[in-house]
Amino acid sequence: MKFLLIGPPGGGKGTQAKKLSSKFNIPQISTGDMLRDHVKKLSELGRKAKKFMDNGELVPDELILQMMKKKLSSDECINGYILDGFPRTLPQAEGLNILLNEIGSNLNKVIVIEVSDDIIVDRMGGRRVHKNSGRIYHIKFNPPKNEGFDDITNEPLSIRSDDKKETVKNRLNVYHDLTKPLISFYDKNQILLTVNGEDSIENVYSNIIENL
Ligand code: ADP
Ligand code: ADP
């Protein structure tokens, strides 16, 4: 199975991708997590990407497409995947199509998670992450068992540096301008599934599963 998740920043893509990944036993491919890894390792890509990420802007398409070409042709992706955060622009979607054609493959479903902007601002304010695993919590909607600590490792949770109010606003603008047009791009292929992302985490998940 090959799925793709589209939704605003903080819309619940990572949360749902993790659940789908364990249900279907396929990897979650999150460009955000991959980029944060590069930033942490201080790789050349990480150094180039950091300034865009800090400002809530998109990393240039060529850099993303290069990174994803390598990833999607790796053994890890042989049995399918869930794309979380890629593609995010029309040139990225076109690049993905070319890549899929080259390897004789196609997407099974494009899942759109709809959440309004005012709810997003609330969600981002309460997001907490476990850096090493990428596990995602929310202080109100999905709290860890021990406040401030990861459920599995008991290591401290952190706040993403780009979850500041000003950066969130910028990321939402970028979503509306550059990412939303992907919905009509994929609508033509009739593989679109739209879900109400304002529902609870469990309800969003069952809505996806029932309609896949
Ligand atoms: P969110 O889903 O909350 O927006 P991500 O972890 O997906 O967060 O992305 C964090 C940041 O990483 C983005 O604001 C952007 O700078 C960069 N990024 C992630 N994926 C892409 C992509 N496909 N194209 C360009 N930039 C990206
Ligand atoms: P994205 O990957 O789209 O940026 P996340 O999955 O990281 O979004 O979710 C953003 C924040 O909102 C996290 O703190 C997460 O726990 C919380 N969250 C995700 N889905 C829901 C939901 N359906 N209802 C309430 N909070 C949610």
mmCIF file of N, CA and C in Angstrom, residues 43-139:
data_model
loop_
_atom_site.group_PDB
_atom_site.id
_atom_site.type_symbol
_atom_site.label_atom_id
_atom_site.label_comp_id
_atom_site.label_asym_id
_atom_site.label_seq_id
_atom_site.Cartn_x
_atom_site.Cartn_y
_atom_site.Cartn_z
ATOM 1 N N SER A 43 24.471 17.809 8.569
ATOM 2 C CA SER A 43 24.846 17.425 7.206
ATOM 3 C C SER A 43 24.711 18.654 6.306
ATOM 4 N N GLU A 44 25.203 18.524 5.070
ATOM 5 C CA GLU A 44 25.126 19.658 4.145
ATOM 6 C C GLU A 44 23.655 20.041 3.922
ATOM 7 N N LEU A 45 22.804 19.025 3.714
ATOM 8 C CA LEU A 45 21.380 19.296 3.525
ATOM 9 C C LEU A 45 20.783 19.956 4.768
ATOM 10 N N GLY A 46 21.177 19.455 5.934
ATOM 11 C CA GLY A 46 20.678 20.013 7.189
ATOM 12 C C GLY A 46 21.032 21.481 7.329
ATOM 13 N N ARG A 47 22.266 21.813 6.950
ATOM 14 C CA ARG A 47 22.695 23.218 7.063
ATOM 15 C C ARG A 47 21.900 24.104 6.109
ATOM 16 N N LYS A 48 21.616 23.559 4.910
ATOM 17 C CA LYS A 48 20.846 24.351 3.933
ATOM 18 C C LYS A 48 19.389 24.481 4.368
ATOM 19 N N ALA A 49 18.831 23.412 4.961
ATOM 20 C CA ALA A 49 17.389 23.384 5.269
ATOM 21 C C ALA A 49 17.028 24.217 6.496
ATOM 22 N N LYS A 50 17.974 24.319 7.435
ATOM 23 C CA LYS A 50 17.646 24.876 8.753
ATOM 24 C C LYS A 50 16.984 26.260 8.688
ATOM 25 N N LYS A 51 17.557 27.140 7.872
ATOM 26 C CA LYS A 51 17.033 28.517 7.883
ATOM 27 C C LYS A 51 15.592 28.574 7.367
ATOM 28 N N PHE A 52 15.263 27.718 6.413
ATOM 29 C CA PHE A 52 13.885 27.699 5.907
ATOM 30 C C PHE A 52 12.947 27.165 6.990
ATOM 31 N N MET A 53 13.367 26.100 7.645
ATOM 32 C CA MET A 53 12.511 25.471 8.660
ATOM 33 C C MET A 53 12.270 26.421 9.835
ATOM 34 N N ASP A 54 13.335 27.104 10.264
ATOM 35 C CA ASP A 54 13.205 28.034 11.390
ATOM 36 C C ASP A 54 12.222 29.156 11.092
ATOM 37 N N ASN A 55 12.130 29.534 9.798
ATOM 38 C CA ASN A 55 11.220 30.629 9.438
ATOM 39 C C ASN A 55 9.835 30.140 9.044
ATOM 40 N N GLY A 56 9.615 28.838 9.102
ATOM 41 C CA GLY A 56 8.311 28.302 8.709
ATOM 42 C C GLY A 56 8.107 28.329 7.205
ATOM 43 N N GLU A 57 9.234 28.358 6.465
ATOM 44 C CA GLU A 57 9.128 28.321 5.003
ATOM 45 C C GLU A 57 9.465 26.927 4.498
ATOM 46 N N LEU A 58 9.155 26.673 3.235
ATOM 47 C CA LEU A 58 9.463 25.350 2.696
ATOM 48 C C LEU A 58 10.915 25.279 2.245
ATOM 49 N N VAL A 59 11.506 24.127 2.421
ATOM 50 C CA VAL A 59 12.845 23.853 1.918
ATOM 51 C C VAL A 59 12.697 23.727 0.390
ATOM 52 N N PRO A 60 13.666 24.251 -0.401
ATOM 53 C CA PRO A 60 13.505 24.240 -1.860
ATOM 54 C C PRO A 60 13.223 22.837 -2.445
ATOM 55 N N ASP A 61 12.354 22.837 -3.457
ATOM 56 C CA ASP A 61 11.898 21.586 -4.072
ATOM 57 C C ASP A 61 13.046 20.656 -4.502
ATOM 58 N N GLU A 62 14.106 21.234 -5.115
ATOM 59 C CA GLU A 62 15.180 20.350 -5.632
ATOM 60 C C GLU A 62 15.800 19.543 -4.504
ATOM 61 N N LEU A 63 15.996 20.199 -3.345
ATOM 62 C CA LEU A 63 16.632 19.505 -2.219
ATOM 63 C C LEU A 63 15.724 18.373 -1.724
ATOM 64 N N ILE A 64 14.423 18.666 -1.648
ATOM 65 C CA ILE A 64 13.462 17.673 -1.162
ATOM 66 C C ILE A 64 13.380 16.505 -2.152
ATOM 67 N N LEU A 65 13.315 16.823 -3.444
ATOM 68 C CA LEU A 65 13.155 15.756 -4.440
ATOM 69 C C LEU A 65 14.379 14.845 -4.473
ATOM 70 N N GLN A 66 15.541 15.450 -4.304
ATOM 71 C CA GLN A 66 16.778 14.656 -4.266
ATOM 72 C C GLN A 66 16.741 13.677 -3.087
ATOM 73 N N MET A 67 16.355 14.212 -1.930
ATOM 74 C CA MET A 67 16.304 13.404 -0.701
ATOM 75 C C MET A 67 15.280 12.275 -0.863
ATOM 76 N N MET A 68 14.120 12.584 -1.460
ATOM 77 C CA MET A 68 13.045 11.593 -1.555
ATOM 78 C C MET A 68 13.301 10.548 -2.629
ATOM 79 N N LYS A 69 14.008 10.920 -3.679
ATOM 80 C CA LYS A 69 14.344 9.976 -4.740
ATOM 81 C C LYS A 69 15.126 8.813 -4.132
ATOM 82 N N LYS A 70 16.087 9.200 -3.307
ATOM 83 C CA LYS A 70 16.949 8.220 -2.659
ATOM 84 C C LYS A 70 16.112 7.342 -1.722
ATOM 85 N N LYS A 71 15.287 7.991 -0.931
ATOM 86 C CA LYS A 71 14.503 7.276 0.079
ATOM 87 C C LYS A 71 13.524 6.295 -0.567
ATOM 88 N N LEU A 72 12.773 6.782 -1.571
ATOM 89 C CA LEU A 72 11.701 5.947 -2.133
ATOM 90 C C LEU A 72 12.242 4.797 -2.978
ATOM 91 N N SER A 73 13.499 4.901 -3.410
ATOM 92 C CA SER A 73 14.046 3.766 -4.149
ATOM 93 C C SER A 73 14.820 2.822 -3.230
ATOM 94 N N SER A 74 14.793 3.098 -1.928
ATOM 95 C CA SER A 74 15.528 2.221 -1.005
ATOM 96 C C SER A 74 14.681 0.999 -0.626
ATOM 97 N N ASP A 75 15.351 -0.037 -0.115
ATOM 98 C CA ASP A 75 14.668 -1.296 0.249
ATOM 99 C C ASP A 75 13.557 -1.073 1.264
ATOM 100 N N GLU A 76 13.762 -0.087 2.133
ATOM 101 C CA GLU A 76 12.780 0.203 3.184
ATOM 102 C C GLU A 76 11.381 0.436 2.601
ATOM 103 N N CYS A 77 11.339 0.946 1.372
ATOM 104 C CA CYS A 77 10.044 1.353 0.797
ATOM 105 C C CYS A 77 9.458 0.323 -0.155
ATOM 106 N N ILE A 78 10.086 -0.835 -0.226
ATOM 107 C CA ILE A 78 9.709 -1.839 -1.225
ATOM 108 C C ILE A 78 8.258 -2.317 -1.085
ATOM 109 N N ASN A 79 7.761 -2.449 0.164
ATOM 110 C CA ASN A 79 6.405 -2.969 0.366
ATOM 111 C C ASN A 79 5.355 -1.884 0.572
ATOM 112 N N GLY A 80 5.730 -0.647 0.270
ATOM 113 C CA GLY A 80 4.784 0.459 0.428
ATOM 114 C C GLY A 80 5.230 1.425 1.509
ATOM 115 N N TYR A 81 4.443 2.478 1.682
ATOM 116 C CA TYR A 81 4.810 3.520 2.657
ATOM 117 C C TYR A 81 3.659 4.488 2.855
ATOM 118 N N ILE A 82 3.812 5.301 3.888
ATOM 119 C CA ILE A 82 2.877 6.402 4.118
ATOM 120 C C ILE A 82 3.683 7.681 4.044
ATOM 121 N N LEU A 83 3.392 8.494 3.070
ATOM 122 C CA LEU A 83 4.112 9.757 2.939
ATOM 123 C C LEU A 83 3.441 10.808 3.808
ATOM 124 N N ASP A 84 4.226 11.393 4.696
ATOM 125 C CA ASP A 84 3.702 12.377 5.649
ATOM 126 C C ASP A 84 4.489 13.672 5.465
ATOM 127 N N GLY A 85 3.878 14.636 4.786
ATOM 128 C CA GLY A 85 4.566 15.920 4.601
ATOM 129 C C GLY A 85 5.248 16.061 3.258
ATOM 130 N N PHE A 86 5.047 15.119 2.375
ATOM 131 C CA PHE A 86 5.591 15.173 1.012
ATOM 132 C C PHE A 86 4.593 14.502 0.090
ATOM 133 N N PRO A 87 4.282 15.053 -1.077
ATOM 134 C CA PRO A 87 4.704 16.348 -1.597
ATOM 135 C C PRO A 87 3.954 17.498 -0.942
ATOM 136 N N ARG A 88 4.553 18.669 -1.011
ATOM 137 C CA ARG A 88 3.962 19.848 -0.400
ATOM 138 C C ARG A 88 3.796 20.983 -1.402
ATOM 139 N N THR A 89 4.246 20.755 -2.636
ATOM 140 C CA THR A 89 4.082 21.766 -3.695
ATOM 141 C C THR A 89 3.765 21.014 -4.989
ATOM 142 N N LEU A 90 3.234 21.730 -5.990
ATOM 143 C CA LEU A 90 2.949 21.067 -7.271
ATOM 144 C C LEU A 90 4.214 20.492 -7.918
ATOM 145 N N PRO A 91 5.335 21.238 -7.953
ATOM 146 C CA PRO A 91 6.543 20.628 -8.534
ATOM 147 C C PRO A 91 6.967 19.348 -7.798
ATOM 148 N N GLN A 92 6.757 19.299 -6.487
ATOM 149 C CA GLN A 92 7.092 18.060 -5.752
ATOM 150 C C GLN A 92 6.151 16.927 -6.171
ATOM 151 N N ALA A 93 4.858 17.246 -6.356
ATOM 152 C CA ALA A 93 3.889 16.211 -6.752
ATOM 153 C C ALA A 93 4.221 15.697 -8.153
ATOM 154 N N GLU A 94 4.631 16.619 -9.030
ATOM 155 C CA GLU A 94 4.999 16.197 -10.374
ATOM 156 C C GLU A 94 6.256 15.338 -10.330
ATOM 157 N N GLY A 95 7.208 15.743 -9.500
ATOM 158 C CA GLY A 95 8.449 14.963 -9.320
ATOM 159 C C GLY A 95 8.138 13.576 -8.787
ATOM 160 N N LEU A 96 7.206 13.480 -7.866
ATOM 161 C CA LEU A 96 6.825 12.176 -7.307
ATOM 162 C C LEU A 96 6.190 11.310 -8.388
ATOM 163 N N ASN A 97 5.328 11.897 -9.215
ATOM 164 C CA ASN A 97 4.701 11.137 -10.301
ATOM 165 C C ASN A 97 5.741 10.552 -11.252
ATOM 166 N N ILE A 98 6.723 11.370 -11.596
ATOM 167 C CA ILE A 98 7.783 10.907 -12.501
ATOM 168 C C ILE A 98 8.513 9.721 -11.870
ATOM 169 N N LEU A 99 8.817 9.881 -10.591
ATOM 170 C CA LEU A 99 9.537 8.836 -9.863
ATOM 171 C C LEU A 99 8.716 7.543 -9.812
ATOM 172 N N LEU A 100 7.426 7.682 -9.532
ATOM 173 C CA LEU A 100 6.555 6.502 -9.441
ATOM 174 C C LEU A 100 6.449 5.823 -10.806
ATOM 175 N N ASN A 101 6.352 6.614 -11.867
ATOM 176 C CA ASN A 101 6.311 6.046 -13.227
ATOM 177 C C ASN A 101 7.571 5.266 -13.529
ATOM 178 N N GLU A 102 8.708 5.838 -13.122
ATOM 179 C CA GLU A 102 10.003 5.183 -13.390
ATOM 180 C C GLU A 102 10.064 3.807 -12.738
ATOM 181 N N ILE A 103 9.492 3.723 -11.516
ATOM 182 C CA ILE A 103 9.565 2.430 -10.835
ATOM 183 C C ILE A 103 8.290 1.596 -11.039
ATOM 184 N N GLY A 104 7.439 2.062 -11.950
ATOM 185 C CA GLY A 104 6.237 1.306 -12.306
ATOM 186 C C GLY A 104 5.277 1.130 -11.147
ATOM 187 N N SER A 105 5.070 2.199 -10.399
ATOM 188 C CA SER A 105 4.240 2.091 -9.212
ATOM 189 C C SER A 105 3.263 3.268 -9.157
ATOM 190 N N ASN A 106 2.234 3.171 -8.339
ATOM 191 C CA ASN A 106 1.352 4.334 -8.163
ATOM 192 C C ASN A 106 0.773 4.399 -6.747
ATOM 193 N N LEU A 107 0.185 5.555 -6.431
ATOM 194 C CA LEU A 107 -0.367 5.747 -5.084
ATOM 195 C C LEU A 107 -1.737 5.079 -4.992
ATOM 196 N N ASN A 108 -2.040 4.476 -3.837
ATOM 197 C CA ASN A 108 -3.357 3.863 -3.655
ATOM 198 C C ASN A 108 -4.387 4.879 -3.166
ATOM 199 N N LYS A 109 -3.953 5.765 -2.279
ATOM 200 C CA LYS A 109 -4.898 6.719 -1.710
ATOM 201 C C LYS A 109 -4.180 7.987 -1.277
ATOM 202 N N VAL A 110 -4.817 9.127 -1.505
ATOM 203 C CA VAL A 110 -4.329 10.396 -0.989
ATOM 204 C C VAL A 110 -5.336 10.846 0.069
ATOM 205 N N ILE A 111 -4.898 10.913 1.310
ATOM 206 C CA ILE A 111 -5.804 11.231 2.420
ATOM 207 C C ILE A 111 -5.639 12.700 2.796
ATOM 208 N N VAL A 112 -6.744 13.444 2.727
ATOM 209 C CA VAL A 112 -6.695 14.868 3.085
ATOM 210 C C VAL A 112 -7.321 15.042 4.464
ATOM 211 N N ILE A 113 -6.552 15.602 5.393
ATOM 212 C CA ILE A 113 -7.060 15.858 6.746
ATOM 213 C C ILE A 113 -7.416 17.341 6.832
ATOM 214 N N GLU A 114 -8.700 17.625 7.004
ATOM 215 C CA GLU A 114 -9.144 19.026 7.023
ATOM 216 C C GLU A 114 -9.278 19.549 8.456
ATOM 217 N N VAL A 115 -8.591 20.661 8.730
ATOM 218 C CA VAL A 115 -8.683 21.301 10.051
ATOM 219 C C VAL A 115 -8.608 22.818 9.837
ATOM 220 N N SER A 116 -9.488 23.566 10.525
ATOM 221 C CA SER A 116 -9.480 25.025 10.306
ATOM 222 C C SER A 116 -8.310 25.683 11.048
ATOM 223 N N ASP A 117 -7.949 26.870 10.576
ATOM 224 C CA ASP A 117 -6.752 27.551 11.087
ATOM 225 C C ASP A 117 -6.792 27.827 12.595
ATOM 226 N N ASP A 118 -7.974 28.216 13.130
ATOM 227 C CA ASP A 118 -7.992 28.574 14.565
ATOM 228 C C ASP A 118 -7.722 27.347 15.445
ATOM 229 N N ILE A 119 -8.165 26.186 15.007
ATOM 230 C CA ILE A 119 -7.907 24.958 15.786
ATOM 231 C C ILE A 119 -6.423 24.595 15.725
ATOM 232 N N ILE A 120 -5.824 24.858 14.571
ATOM 233 C CA ILE A 120 -4.399 24.557 14.398
ATOM 234 C C ILE A 120 -3.542 25.299 15.420
ATOM 235 N N VAL A 121 -3.852 26.558 15.630
ATOM 236 C CA VAL A 121 -3.037 27.366 16.531
ATOM 237 C C VAL A 121 -3.040 26.733 17.939
ATOM 238 N N ASP A 122 -4.193 26.240 18.374
ATOM 239 C CA ASP A 122 -4.331 25.536 19.662
ATOM 240 C C ASP A 122 -3.518 24.247 19.708
ATOM 241 N N ARG A 123 -3.601 23.513 18.614
ATOM 242 C CA ARG A 123 -2.912 22.219 18.545
ATOM 243 C C ARG A 123 -1.404 22.387 18.653
ATOM 244 N N MET A 124 -0.884 23.385 17.932
ATOM 245 C CA MET A 124 0.568 23.577 17.902
ATOM 246 C C MET A 124 1.087 24.016 19.256
ATOM 247 N N GLY A 125 0.273 24.831 19.954
ATOM 248 C CA GLY A 125 0.697 25.329 21.259
ATOM 249 C C GLY A 125 0.895 24.179 22.243
ATOM 250 N N GLY A 126 0.134 23.106 22.086
ATOM 251 C CA GLY A 126 0.214 22.004 23.049
ATOM 252 C C GLY A 126 0.995 20.802 22.555
ATOM 253 N N ARG A 127 1.588 20.898 21.361
ATOM 254 C CA ARG A 127 2.320 19.732 20.825
ATOM 255 C C ARG A 127 3.616 19.517 21.596
ATOM 256 N N ARG A 128 3.868 18.282 21.972
ATOM 257 C CA ARG A 128 5.140 17.895 22.595
ATOM 258 C C ARG A 128 5.656 16.678 21.831
ATOM 259 N N VAL A 129 6.979 16.608 21.646
ATOM 260 C CA VAL A 129 7.524 15.487 20.880
ATOM 261 C C VAL A 129 8.675 14.805 21.611
ATOM 262 N N HIS A 130 8.797 13.503 21.346
ATOM 263 C CA HIS A 130 9.973 12.787 21.822
ATOM 264 C C HIS A 130 10.939 12.780 20.644
ATOM 265 N N LYS A 131 12.045 13.522 20.803
ATOM 266 C CA LYS A 131 12.916 13.813 19.664
ATOM 267 C C LYS A 131 13.456 12.555 18.996
ATOM 268 N N ASN A 132 13.941 11.594 19.780
ATOM 269 C CA ASN A 132 14.606 10.440 19.179
ATOM 270 C C ASN A 132 13.679 9.549 18.375
ATOM 271 N N SER A 133 12.438 9.363 18.851
ATOM 272 C CA SER A 133 11.537 8.438 18.158
ATOM 273 C C SER A 133 10.549 9.163 17.262
ATOM 274 N N GLY A 134 10.363 10.474 17.482
ATOM 275 C CA GLY A 134 9.348 11.212 16.726
ATOM 276 C C GLY A 134 7.943 11.021 17.288
ATOM 277 N N ARG A 135 7.813 10.339 18.460
ATOM 278 C CA ARG A 135 6.479 10.158 19.038
ATOM 279 C C ARG A 135 5.874 11.517 19.386
ATOM 280 N N ILE A 136 4.553 11.622 19.118
ATOM 281 C CA ILE A 136 3.881 12.919 19.226
ATOM 282 C C ILE A 136 2.831 12.895 20.338
ATOM 283 N N TYR A 137 2.834 13.935 21.164
ATOM 284 C CA TYR A 137 1.835 14.058 22.235
ATOM 285 C C TYR A 137 1.190 15.425 22.156
ATOM 286 N N HIS A 138 0.106 15.587 22.932
ATOM 287 C CA HIS A 138 -0.495 16.904 23.101
ATOM 288 C C HIS A 138 -0.854 17.047 24.572
ATOM 289 N N ILE A 139 -0.553 18.195 25.157
ATOM 290 C CA ILE A 139 -0.757 18.329 26.608
ATOM 291 C C ILE A 139 -2.216 18.086 27.008
#
